[in-house]
Short mmCIF file of C-alpha atoms in Angstrom, two decimals:
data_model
loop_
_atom_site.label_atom_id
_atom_site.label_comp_id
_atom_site.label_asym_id
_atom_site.label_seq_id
_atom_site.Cartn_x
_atom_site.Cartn_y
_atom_site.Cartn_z
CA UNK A 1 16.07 -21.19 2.41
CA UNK A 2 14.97 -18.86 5.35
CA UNK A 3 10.97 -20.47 6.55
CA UNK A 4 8.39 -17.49 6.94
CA UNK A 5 7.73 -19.69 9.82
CA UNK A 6 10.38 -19.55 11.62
CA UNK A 7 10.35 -15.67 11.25
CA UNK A 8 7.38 -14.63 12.39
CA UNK A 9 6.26 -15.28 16.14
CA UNK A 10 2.73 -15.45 15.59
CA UNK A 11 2.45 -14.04 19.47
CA UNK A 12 4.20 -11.17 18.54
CA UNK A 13 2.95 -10.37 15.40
CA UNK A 14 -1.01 -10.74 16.95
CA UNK A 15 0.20 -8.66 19.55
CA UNK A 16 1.24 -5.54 17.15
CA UNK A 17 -2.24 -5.97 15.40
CA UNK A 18 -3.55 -5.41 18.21
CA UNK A 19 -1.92 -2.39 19.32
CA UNK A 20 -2.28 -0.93 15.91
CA UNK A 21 -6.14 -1.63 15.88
CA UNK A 22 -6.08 0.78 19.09
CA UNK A 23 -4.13 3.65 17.39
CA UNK A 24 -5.97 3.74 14.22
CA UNK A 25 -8.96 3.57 16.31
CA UNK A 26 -7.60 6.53 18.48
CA UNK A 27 -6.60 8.16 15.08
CA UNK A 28 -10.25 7.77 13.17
CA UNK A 29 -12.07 9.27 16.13
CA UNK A 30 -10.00 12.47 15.45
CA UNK A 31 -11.95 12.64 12.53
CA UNK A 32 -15.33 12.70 14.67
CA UNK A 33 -14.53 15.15 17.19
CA UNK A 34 -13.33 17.50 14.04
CA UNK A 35 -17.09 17.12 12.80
CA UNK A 36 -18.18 17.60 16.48
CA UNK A 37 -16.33 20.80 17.32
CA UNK A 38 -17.06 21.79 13.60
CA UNK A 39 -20.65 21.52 14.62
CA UNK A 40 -20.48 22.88 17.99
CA UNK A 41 -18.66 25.92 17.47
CA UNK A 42 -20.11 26.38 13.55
CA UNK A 43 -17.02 26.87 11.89
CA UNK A 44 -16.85 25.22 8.56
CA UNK A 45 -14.44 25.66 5.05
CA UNK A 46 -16.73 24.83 2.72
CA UNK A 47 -19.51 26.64 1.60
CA UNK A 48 -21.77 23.72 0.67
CA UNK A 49 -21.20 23.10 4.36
CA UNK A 50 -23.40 26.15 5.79
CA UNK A 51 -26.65 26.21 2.98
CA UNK A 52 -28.60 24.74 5.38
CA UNK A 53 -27.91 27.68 7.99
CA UNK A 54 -29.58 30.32 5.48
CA UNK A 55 -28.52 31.77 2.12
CA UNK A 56 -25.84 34.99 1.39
CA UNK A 57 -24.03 36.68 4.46
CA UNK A 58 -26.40 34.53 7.01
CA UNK A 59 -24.29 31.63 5.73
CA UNK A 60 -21.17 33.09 5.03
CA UNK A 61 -20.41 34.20 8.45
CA UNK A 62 -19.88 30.26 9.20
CA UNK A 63 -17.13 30.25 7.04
CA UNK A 64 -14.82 31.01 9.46
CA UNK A 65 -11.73 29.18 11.18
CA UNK A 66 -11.78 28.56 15.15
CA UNK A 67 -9.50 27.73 17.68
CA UNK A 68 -10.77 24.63 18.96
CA UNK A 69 -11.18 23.31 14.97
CA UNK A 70 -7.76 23.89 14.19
CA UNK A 71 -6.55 22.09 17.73
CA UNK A 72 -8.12 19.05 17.11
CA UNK A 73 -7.35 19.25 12.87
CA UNK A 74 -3.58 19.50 14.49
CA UNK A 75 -3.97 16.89 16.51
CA UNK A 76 -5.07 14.80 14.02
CA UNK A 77 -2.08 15.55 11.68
CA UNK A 78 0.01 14.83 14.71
CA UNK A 79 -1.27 11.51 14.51
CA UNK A 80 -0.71 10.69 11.05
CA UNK A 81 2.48 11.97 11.29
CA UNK A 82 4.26 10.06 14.28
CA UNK A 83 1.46 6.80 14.14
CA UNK A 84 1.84 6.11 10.17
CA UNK A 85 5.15 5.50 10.58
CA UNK A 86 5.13 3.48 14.29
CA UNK A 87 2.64 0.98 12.24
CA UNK A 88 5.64 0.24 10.07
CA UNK A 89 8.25 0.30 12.09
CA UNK A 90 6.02 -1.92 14.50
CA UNK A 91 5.84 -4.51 11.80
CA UNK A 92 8.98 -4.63 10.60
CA UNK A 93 9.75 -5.01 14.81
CA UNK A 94 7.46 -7.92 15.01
CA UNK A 95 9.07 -10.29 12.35
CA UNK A 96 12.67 -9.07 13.50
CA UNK A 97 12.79 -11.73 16.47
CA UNK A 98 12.11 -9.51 19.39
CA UNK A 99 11.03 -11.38 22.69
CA UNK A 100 6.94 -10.36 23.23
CA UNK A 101 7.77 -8.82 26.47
CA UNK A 102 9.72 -6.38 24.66
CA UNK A 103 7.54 -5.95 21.79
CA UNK A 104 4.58 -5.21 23.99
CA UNK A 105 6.45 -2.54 26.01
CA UNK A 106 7.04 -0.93 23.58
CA UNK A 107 3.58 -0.77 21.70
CA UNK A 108 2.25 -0.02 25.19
CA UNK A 109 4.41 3.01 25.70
CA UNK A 110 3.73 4.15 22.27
CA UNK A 111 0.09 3.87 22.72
CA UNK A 112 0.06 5.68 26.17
CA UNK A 113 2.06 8.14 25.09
CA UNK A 114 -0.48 8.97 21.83
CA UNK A 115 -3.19 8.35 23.97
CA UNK A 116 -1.46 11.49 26.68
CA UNK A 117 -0.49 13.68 24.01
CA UNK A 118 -3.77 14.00 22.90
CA UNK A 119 -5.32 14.91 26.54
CA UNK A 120 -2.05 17.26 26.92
CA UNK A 121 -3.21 18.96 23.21
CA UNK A 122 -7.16 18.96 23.62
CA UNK A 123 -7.37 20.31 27.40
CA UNK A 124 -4.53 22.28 27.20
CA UNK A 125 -1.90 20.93 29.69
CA UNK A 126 0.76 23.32 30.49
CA UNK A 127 3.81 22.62 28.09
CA UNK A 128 6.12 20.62 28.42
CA UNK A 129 3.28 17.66 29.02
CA UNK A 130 2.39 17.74 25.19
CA UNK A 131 5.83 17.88 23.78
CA UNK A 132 7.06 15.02 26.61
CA UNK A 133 4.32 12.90 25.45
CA UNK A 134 5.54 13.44 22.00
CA UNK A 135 8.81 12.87 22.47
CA UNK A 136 7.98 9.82 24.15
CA UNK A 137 6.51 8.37 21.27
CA UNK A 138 9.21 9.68 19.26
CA UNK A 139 11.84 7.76 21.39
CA UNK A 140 10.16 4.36 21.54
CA UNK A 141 9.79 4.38 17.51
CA UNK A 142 13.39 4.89 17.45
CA UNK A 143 13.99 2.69 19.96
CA UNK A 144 12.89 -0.29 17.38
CA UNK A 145 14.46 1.37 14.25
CA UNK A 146 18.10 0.99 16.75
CA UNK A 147 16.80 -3.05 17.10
CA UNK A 148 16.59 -3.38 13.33
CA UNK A 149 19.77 -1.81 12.65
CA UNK A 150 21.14 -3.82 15.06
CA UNK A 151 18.89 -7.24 13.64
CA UNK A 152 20.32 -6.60 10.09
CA UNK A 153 23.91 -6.10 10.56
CA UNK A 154 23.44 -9.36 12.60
CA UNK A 155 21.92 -10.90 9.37
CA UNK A 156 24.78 -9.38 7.50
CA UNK A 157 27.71 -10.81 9.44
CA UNK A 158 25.70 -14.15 10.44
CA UNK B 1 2.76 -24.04 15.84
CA UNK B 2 0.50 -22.25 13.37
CA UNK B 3 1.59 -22.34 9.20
CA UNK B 4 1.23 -18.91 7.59
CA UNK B 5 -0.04 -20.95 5.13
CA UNK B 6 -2.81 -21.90 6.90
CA UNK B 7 -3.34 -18.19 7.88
CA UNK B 8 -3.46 -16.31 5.01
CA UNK B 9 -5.85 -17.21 1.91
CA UNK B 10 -3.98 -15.94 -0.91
CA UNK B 11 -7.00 -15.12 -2.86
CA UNK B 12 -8.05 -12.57 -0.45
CA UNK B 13 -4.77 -11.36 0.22
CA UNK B 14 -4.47 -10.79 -3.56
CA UNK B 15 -7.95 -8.79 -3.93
CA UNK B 16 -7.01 -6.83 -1.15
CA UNK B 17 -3.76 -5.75 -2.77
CA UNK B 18 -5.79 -5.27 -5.60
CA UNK B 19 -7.95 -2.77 -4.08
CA UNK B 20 -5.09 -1.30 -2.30
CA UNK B 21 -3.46 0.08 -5.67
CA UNK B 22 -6.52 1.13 -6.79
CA UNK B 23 -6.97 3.29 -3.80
CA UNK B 24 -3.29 4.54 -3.86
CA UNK B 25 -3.51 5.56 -7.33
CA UNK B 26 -6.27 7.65 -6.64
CA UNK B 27 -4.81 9.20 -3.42
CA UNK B 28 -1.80 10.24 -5.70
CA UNK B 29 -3.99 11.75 -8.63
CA UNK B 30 -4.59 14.28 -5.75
CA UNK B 31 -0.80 15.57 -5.91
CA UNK B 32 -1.23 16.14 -9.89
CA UNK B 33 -4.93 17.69 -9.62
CA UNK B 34 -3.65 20.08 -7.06
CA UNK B 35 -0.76 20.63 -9.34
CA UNK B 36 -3.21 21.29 -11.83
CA UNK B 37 -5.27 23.50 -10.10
CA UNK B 38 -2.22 25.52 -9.14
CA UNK B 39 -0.96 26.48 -12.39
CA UNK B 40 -4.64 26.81 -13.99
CA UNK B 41 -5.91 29.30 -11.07
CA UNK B 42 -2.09 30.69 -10.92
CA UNK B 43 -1.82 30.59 -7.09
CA UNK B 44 1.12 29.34 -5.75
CA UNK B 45 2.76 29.25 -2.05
CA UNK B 46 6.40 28.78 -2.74
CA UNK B 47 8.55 32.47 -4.14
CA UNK B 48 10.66 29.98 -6.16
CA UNK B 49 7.45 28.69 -7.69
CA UNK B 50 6.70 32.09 -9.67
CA UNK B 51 9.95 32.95 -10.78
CA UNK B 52 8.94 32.38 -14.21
CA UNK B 53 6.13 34.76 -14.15
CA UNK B 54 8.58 37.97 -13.72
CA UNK B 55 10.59 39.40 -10.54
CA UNK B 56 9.15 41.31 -7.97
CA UNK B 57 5.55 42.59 -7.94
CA UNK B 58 4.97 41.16 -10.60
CA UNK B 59 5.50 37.48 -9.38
CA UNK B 60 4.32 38.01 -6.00
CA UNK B 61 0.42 38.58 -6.84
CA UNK B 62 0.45 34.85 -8.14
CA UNK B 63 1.62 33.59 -4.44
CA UNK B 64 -1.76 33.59 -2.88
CA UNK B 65 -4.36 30.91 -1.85
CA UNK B 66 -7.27 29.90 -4.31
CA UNK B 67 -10.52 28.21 -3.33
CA UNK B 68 -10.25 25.47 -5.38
CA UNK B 69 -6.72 24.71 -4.72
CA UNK B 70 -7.84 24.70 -1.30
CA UNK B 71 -10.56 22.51 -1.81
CA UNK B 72 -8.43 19.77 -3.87
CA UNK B 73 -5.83 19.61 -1.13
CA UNK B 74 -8.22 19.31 1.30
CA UNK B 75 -9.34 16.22 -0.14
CA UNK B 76 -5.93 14.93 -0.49
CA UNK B 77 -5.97 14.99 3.51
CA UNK B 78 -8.86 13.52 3.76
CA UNK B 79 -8.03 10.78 1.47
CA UNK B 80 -4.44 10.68 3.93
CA UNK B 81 -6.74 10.57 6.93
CA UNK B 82 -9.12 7.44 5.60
CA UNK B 83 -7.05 5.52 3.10
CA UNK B 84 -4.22 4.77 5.53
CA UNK B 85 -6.48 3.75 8.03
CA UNK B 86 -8.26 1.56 5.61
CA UNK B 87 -4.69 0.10 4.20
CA UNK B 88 -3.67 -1.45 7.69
CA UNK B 89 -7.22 -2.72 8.64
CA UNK B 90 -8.05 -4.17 5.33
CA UNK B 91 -4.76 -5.86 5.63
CA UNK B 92 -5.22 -7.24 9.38
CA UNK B 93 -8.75 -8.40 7.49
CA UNK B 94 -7.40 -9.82 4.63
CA UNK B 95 -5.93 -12.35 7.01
CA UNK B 96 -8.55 -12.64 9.84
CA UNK B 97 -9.74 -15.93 7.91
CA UNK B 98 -12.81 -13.75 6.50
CA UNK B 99 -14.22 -15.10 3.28
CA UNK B 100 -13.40 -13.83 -0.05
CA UNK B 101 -17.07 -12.45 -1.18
CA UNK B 102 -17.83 -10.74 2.23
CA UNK B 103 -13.65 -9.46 1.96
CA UNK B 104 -14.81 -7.98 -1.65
CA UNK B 105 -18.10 -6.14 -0.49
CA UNK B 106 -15.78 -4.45 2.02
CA UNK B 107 -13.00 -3.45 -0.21
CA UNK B 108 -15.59 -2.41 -3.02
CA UNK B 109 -18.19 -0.25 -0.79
CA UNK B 110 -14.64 1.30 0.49
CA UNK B 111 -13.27 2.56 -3.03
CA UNK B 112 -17.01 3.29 -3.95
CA UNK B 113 -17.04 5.78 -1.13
CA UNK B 114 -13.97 7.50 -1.89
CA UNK B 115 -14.50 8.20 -5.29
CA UNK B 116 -17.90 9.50 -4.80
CA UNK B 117 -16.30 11.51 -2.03
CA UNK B 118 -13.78 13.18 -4.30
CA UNK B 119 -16.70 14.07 -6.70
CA UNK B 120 -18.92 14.98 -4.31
CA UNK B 121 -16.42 17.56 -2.96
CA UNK B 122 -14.88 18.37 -5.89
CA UNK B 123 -18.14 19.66 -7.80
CA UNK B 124 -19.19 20.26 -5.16
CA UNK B 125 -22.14 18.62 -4.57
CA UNK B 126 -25.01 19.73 -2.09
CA UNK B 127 -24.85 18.28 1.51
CA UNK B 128 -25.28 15.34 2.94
CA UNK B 129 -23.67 13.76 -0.14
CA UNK B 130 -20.27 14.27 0.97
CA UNK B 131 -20.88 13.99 4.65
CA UNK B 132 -22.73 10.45 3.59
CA UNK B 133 -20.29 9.79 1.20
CA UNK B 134 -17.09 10.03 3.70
CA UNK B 135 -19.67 8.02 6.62
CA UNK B 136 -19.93 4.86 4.11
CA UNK B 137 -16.11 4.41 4.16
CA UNK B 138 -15.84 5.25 7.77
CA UNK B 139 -18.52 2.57 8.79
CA UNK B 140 -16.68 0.08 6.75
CA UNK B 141 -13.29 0.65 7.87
CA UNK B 142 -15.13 0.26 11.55
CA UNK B 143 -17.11 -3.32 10.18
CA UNK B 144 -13.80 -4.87 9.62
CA UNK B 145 -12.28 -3.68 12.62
CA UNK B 146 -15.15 -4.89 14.67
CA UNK B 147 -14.63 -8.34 12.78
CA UNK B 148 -11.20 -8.18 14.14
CA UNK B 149 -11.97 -7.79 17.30
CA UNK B 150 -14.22 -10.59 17.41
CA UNK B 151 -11.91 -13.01 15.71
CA UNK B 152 -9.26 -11.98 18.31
CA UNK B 153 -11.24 -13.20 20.91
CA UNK B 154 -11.84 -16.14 19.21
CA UNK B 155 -8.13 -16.45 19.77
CA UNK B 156 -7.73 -16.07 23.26
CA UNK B 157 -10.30 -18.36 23.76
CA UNK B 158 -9.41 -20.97 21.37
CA UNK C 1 -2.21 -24.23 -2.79
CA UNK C 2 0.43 -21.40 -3.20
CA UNK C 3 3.45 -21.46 -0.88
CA UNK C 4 4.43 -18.43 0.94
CA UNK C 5 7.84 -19.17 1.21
CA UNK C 6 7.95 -19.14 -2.75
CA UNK C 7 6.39 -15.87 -2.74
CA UNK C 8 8.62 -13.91 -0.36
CA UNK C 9 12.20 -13.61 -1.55
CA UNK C 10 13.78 -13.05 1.73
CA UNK C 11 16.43 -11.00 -0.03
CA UNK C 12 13.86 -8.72 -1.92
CA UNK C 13 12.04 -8.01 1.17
CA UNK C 14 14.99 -7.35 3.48
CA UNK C 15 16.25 -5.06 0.68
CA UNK C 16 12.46 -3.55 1.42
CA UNK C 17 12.70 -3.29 5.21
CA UNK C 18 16.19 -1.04 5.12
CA UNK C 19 15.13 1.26 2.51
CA UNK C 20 11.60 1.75 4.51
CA UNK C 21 13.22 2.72 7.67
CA UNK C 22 15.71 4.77 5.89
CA UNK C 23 12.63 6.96 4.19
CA UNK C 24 10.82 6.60 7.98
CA UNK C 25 14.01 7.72 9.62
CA UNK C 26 14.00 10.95 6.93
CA UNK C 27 10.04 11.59 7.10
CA UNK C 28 10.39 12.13 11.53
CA UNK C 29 13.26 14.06 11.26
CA UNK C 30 11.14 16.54 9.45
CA UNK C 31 9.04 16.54 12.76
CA UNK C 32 12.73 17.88 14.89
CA UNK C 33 13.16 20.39 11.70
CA UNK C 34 10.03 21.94 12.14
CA UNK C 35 10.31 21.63 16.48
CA UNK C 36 13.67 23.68 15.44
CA UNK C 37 12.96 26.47 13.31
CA UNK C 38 9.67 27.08 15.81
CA UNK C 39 12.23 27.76 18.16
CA UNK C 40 14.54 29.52 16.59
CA UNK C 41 12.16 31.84 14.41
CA UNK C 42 10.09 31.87 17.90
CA UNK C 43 6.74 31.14 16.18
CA UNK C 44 4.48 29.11 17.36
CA UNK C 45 0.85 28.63 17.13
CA UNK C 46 -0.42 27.10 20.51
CA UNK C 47 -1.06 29.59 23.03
CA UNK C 48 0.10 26.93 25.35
CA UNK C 49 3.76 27.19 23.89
CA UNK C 50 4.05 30.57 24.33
CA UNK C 51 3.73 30.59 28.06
CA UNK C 52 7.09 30.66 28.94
CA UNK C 53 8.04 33.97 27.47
CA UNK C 54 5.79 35.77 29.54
CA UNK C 55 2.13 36.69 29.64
CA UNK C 56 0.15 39.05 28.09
CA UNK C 57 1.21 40.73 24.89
CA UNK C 58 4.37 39.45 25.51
CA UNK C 59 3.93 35.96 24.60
CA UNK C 60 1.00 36.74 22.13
CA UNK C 61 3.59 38.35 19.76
CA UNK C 62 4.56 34.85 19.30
CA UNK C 63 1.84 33.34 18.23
CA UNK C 64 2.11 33.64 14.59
CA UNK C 65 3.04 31.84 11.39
CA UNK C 66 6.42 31.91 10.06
CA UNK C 67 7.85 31.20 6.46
CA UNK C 68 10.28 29.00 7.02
CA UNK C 69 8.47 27.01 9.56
CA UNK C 70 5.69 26.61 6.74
CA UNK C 71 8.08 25.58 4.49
CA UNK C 72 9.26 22.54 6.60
CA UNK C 73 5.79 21.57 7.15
CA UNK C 74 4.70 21.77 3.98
CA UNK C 75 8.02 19.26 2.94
CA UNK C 76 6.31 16.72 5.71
CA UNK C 77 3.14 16.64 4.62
CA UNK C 78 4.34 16.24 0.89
CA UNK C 79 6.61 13.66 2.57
CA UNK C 80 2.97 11.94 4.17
CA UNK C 81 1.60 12.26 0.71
CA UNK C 82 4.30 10.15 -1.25
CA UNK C 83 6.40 8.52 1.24
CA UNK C 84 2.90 6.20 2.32
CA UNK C 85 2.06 5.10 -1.08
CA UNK C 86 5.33 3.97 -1.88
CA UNK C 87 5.80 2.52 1.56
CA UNK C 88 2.60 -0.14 0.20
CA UNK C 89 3.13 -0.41 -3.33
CA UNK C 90 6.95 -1.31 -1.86
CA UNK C 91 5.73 -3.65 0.12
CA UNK C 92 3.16 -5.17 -2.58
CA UNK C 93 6.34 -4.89 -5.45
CA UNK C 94 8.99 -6.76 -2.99
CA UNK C 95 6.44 -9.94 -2.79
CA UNK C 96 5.68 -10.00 -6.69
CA UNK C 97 8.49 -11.90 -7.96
CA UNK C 98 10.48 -9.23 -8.79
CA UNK C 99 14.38 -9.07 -8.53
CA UNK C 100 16.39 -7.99 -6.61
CA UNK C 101 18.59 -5.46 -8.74
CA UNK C 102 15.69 -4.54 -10.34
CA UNK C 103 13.92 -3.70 -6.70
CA UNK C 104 16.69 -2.03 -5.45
CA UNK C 105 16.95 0.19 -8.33
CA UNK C 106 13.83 1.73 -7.97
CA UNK C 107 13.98 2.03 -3.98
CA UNK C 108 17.29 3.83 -4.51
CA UNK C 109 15.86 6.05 -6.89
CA UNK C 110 12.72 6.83 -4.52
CA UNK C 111 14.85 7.60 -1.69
CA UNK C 112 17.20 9.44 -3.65
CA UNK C 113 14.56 11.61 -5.11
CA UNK C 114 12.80 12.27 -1.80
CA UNK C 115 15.91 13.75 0.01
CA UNK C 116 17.09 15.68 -2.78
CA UNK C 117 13.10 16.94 -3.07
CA UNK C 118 13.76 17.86 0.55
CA UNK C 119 16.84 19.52 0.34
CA UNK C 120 15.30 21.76 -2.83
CA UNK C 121 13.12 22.60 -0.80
CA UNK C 122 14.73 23.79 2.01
CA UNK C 123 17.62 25.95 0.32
CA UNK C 124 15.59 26.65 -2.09
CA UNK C 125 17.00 25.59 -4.98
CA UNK C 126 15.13 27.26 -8.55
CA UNK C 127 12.65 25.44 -10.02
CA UNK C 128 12.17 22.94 -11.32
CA UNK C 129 14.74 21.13 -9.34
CA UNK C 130 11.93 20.38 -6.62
CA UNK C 131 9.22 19.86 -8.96
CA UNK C 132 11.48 16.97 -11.09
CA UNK C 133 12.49 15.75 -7.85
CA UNK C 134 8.99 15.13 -6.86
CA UNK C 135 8.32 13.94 -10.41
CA UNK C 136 11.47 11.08 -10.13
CA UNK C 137 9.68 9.48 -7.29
CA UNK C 138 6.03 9.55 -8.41
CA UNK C 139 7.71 7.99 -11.27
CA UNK C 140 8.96 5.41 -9.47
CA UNK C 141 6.07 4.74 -7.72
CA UNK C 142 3.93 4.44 -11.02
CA UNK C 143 6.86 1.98 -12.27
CA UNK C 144 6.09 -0.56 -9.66
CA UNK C 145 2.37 -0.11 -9.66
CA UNK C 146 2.56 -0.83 -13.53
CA UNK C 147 4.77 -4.19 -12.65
CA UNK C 148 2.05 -4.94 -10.06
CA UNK C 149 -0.59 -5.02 -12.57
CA UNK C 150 1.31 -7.05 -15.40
CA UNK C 151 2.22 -9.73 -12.47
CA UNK C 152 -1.89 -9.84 -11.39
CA UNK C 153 -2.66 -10.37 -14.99
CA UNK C 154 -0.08 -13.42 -15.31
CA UNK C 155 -1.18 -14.39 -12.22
CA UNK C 156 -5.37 -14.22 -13.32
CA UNK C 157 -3.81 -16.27 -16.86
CA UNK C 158 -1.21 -18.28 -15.02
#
């Protein structure tokens, strides 16, 4: 019988908490800086949302959608998009025997490159930063998916 | 070397799972509300969607957005923005060594906060109950992180 | 006190892992779809993107929505919206004593559902092929949810 103990590298494991405290830290705040930009530009969705500006038209002309809203709304789906799955993949990575050198260059790259892509989306950067920065982050999740194909066919023929 | 065992009490672990279903189901009630809404208000987004209701003109005045459709799938994202968030952490916290009563207050004030966020918006209810409403289960996604954070260091220093 | 190593069957929760990073794997490819038909419908929606098609007018004209772009994106976010939940209740299942026909039954099922959902989608196929596609998988997911909660009674009576 296979001991949990012997599978997990406690190191390794405490490492990718860690790193996935940071990105779901990075990922909340996008939530604040919506509410901010929301504020600063007054452009809300809901009409609840503007009564205290006034009643009829005086309110309704803060219904509106803006720019710099929908930027950081899209950067926020970004996140949930590419870091959702990079917190599982990360897991499964931790428990799959990797060395913590390796684990942590990869959470670190991840990390930077979530950390850049949002710079390259909020300032703008001239393309291609944002999509590099992406595809960075893209790579390196697919980089551990490769180690646990690699891990289980191991456990397969071993 | 350190015993799983040792880490992770399996009484918390159990009322955090617990509390994770509970906030699942009620993410995915969002998919058949919006569903709901969709077929109630008769606005859909997908041509394939109103086949049924004739060809041509006829079909096409149904593919158009509705308020309250709107409204229910924004809370859906919302729920995708805060609840995944809150899955990881209250994981990580489930087996930080935290004590099953202050583990409970966390995980209850949580789900408290998201249903009365779904109310409050889908009523809707007047301002700040929403805003409030969403801050609660913000502030305690942050109080376990920061618990996290201090039992890390605990760690490195220990 | 309750022994890990009798709650995970390492079988169960390999048979997890793989079908995890096989619905990962499909949910970021949806990410290259959508990075495709932007390019190939040329429609973006940064103004940033745009840039290298000129300046003015010229690249403006680009700037705008696109059906089938929509379409993929709206196929990711449904993919966010079901592929998380199961992703934890999978998780929560694979550690409840369950078997491992029984648990690879229903991931099979999920993960067929979810790429023939996607390729309904995308053709499109008439409804309700994508609506009882989405249906199979929610299913699914409510299957293991109600195991989850028969297990925590016998646990709370065991």
């Amino acid at each position: 019988m296979l001991d949990l103990n012997e599978l997990v590298d406690i190191e390794v494991t405490l490492a990718y908490v860690r790193y996935a405290v940071m990105l779901l830290v990075k990922m909340m705040l996008m939530s604040t800086i919506t509410a901010f930009f929301r504020m600063k530009k007054k452009a809300f969705v809901n009409p609840e949302d503007t009564a205290s500006f006034g009643e009829g038209e005086n309110a309704k002309k803060y219904l509106r959608t803006d720019p710099d809203v929908e930027r950081v709304r899209r950067i926020h789906l970004n996140d949930l998009e590419n870091i959702t799955p990079f917190l599982f993949i990360g897991f499964f990575y931790s428990v799959s025997g990797v060395t913590l050198s390796t684990a942590l260059m990869h959470y670190r790259i991840f990390l930077g490159s979530r950390i850049f892509h949002t710079i390259a989306y909020l300032v703008p950067l001239p393309q291609p930063c944002r999509a590099l920065a992406w595809m960075v982050g893209y790579l390196v999740t697919f980089s551990m998916i490769y180690k646990l194909l690699m891990k289980r066919m191991y456990l397969v023929l071993g």
